[in-house]
């Protein structure tokens, strides 16, 4: 299984106390504010805790979002906007733009920004787990599930939440629809890599593997094209990764398609397919070097040195030589000048995002508690909650765990 994933850094955020002094007028409303502060801090800690597992992350997410919904959902029985939605200021950085923060006084901005980080965490967890020396079947399923969960979270943000923001996302920021779409498609592609690894391990038919590899290559091409209109200064490294993965899986597709052609006694076409696989593998090698030399947000890695990458090169070379030998002894077929068209559609193994749903509103919220927040009184002595300037400022980056990759044994799924 490939574990040379490109990962952009987590978003950083300013502390939020939810100390709505003067607005929270009784103990029940004050307790909700305190619980919000604690739940947010715990969730942020889990995002950088190497021991955190998906079940822990889900609980921390549900704890915080169930409370935060009291600042978003209408609780007074009307269709009017929640009176608490715009009372708290939130500051977040973007994954591509360094530590420069933007701020919005909007609880939905907090929901989508924190949700974005949670989606990133699932991709990082999948990457970390896949970097083990021996990935067993259960762990492979966990990787697959985590990537689908991440895709679902990003899709939820893109399709149902960003349009609700009063201040719409600026071009190239995390909440730009093109950036979110790229994350969605990349997660789908990486999840399909797990499927391909499983299919190879279980020695499924070559035509199924070729179709899955082709579909995965298309995903990576789509993700790359989605970023083309953004500033190259921020997305060049990311695009190199997507391009090399596109070429890598095209090489896979042509290699296994060649095996299918050979099995159907089309040796000349098989040779041409393997030659095309060799071409894309060589192109992927070049892109690997370019990726390693390109500066920008993302992971430092040398994909071409990984055994999994080199094994494909050997497979292409050996299969091509086999086809050429068979053609010289048995088939004597002409090699077509044009490569075969990969009109391959996978019937199985295609990945769709796992639907993400917000948790139910925390039981502490009720119409009575909601009415105990009196926004007419104004906030007292809480600069973090008061309206602040929306000018750019720097925030300290999240202290993500610095994990050294395990030795690459080339194990697929043990």
Tab-separated table of N, CA and C in Angstrom, residues 146 170 190 204 324 391:
chain	number	residue	atom	x	y	z
A	146	UNK	N	-11.329	5.786	7.313
A	146	UNK	CA	-10.920	7.143	7.699
A	146	UNK	C	-10.915	8.087	6.498
A	170	UNK	N	-12.624	33.712	0.510
A	170	UNK	CA	-11.782	34.338	-0.497
A	170	UNK	C	-11.129	33.268	-1.363
A	190	UNK	N	-7.316	8.099	-2.665
A	190	UNK	CA	-6.444	7.379	-1.733
A	190	UNK	C	-7.158	6.176	-1.131
A	204	UNK	N	-6.945	-10.832	-7.460
A	204	UNK	CA	-8.142	-10.668	-8.278
A	204	UNK	C	-7.743	-10.563	-9.747
A	324	UNK	N	7.112	-9.797	-24.792
A	324	UNK	CA	8.007	-9.787	-25.956
A	324	UNK	C	8.530	-11.199	-26.246
A	391	UNK	N	-8.530	42.207	10.303
A	391	UNK	CA	-7.252	42.300	9.608
A	391	UNK	C	-6.426	41.046	9.856
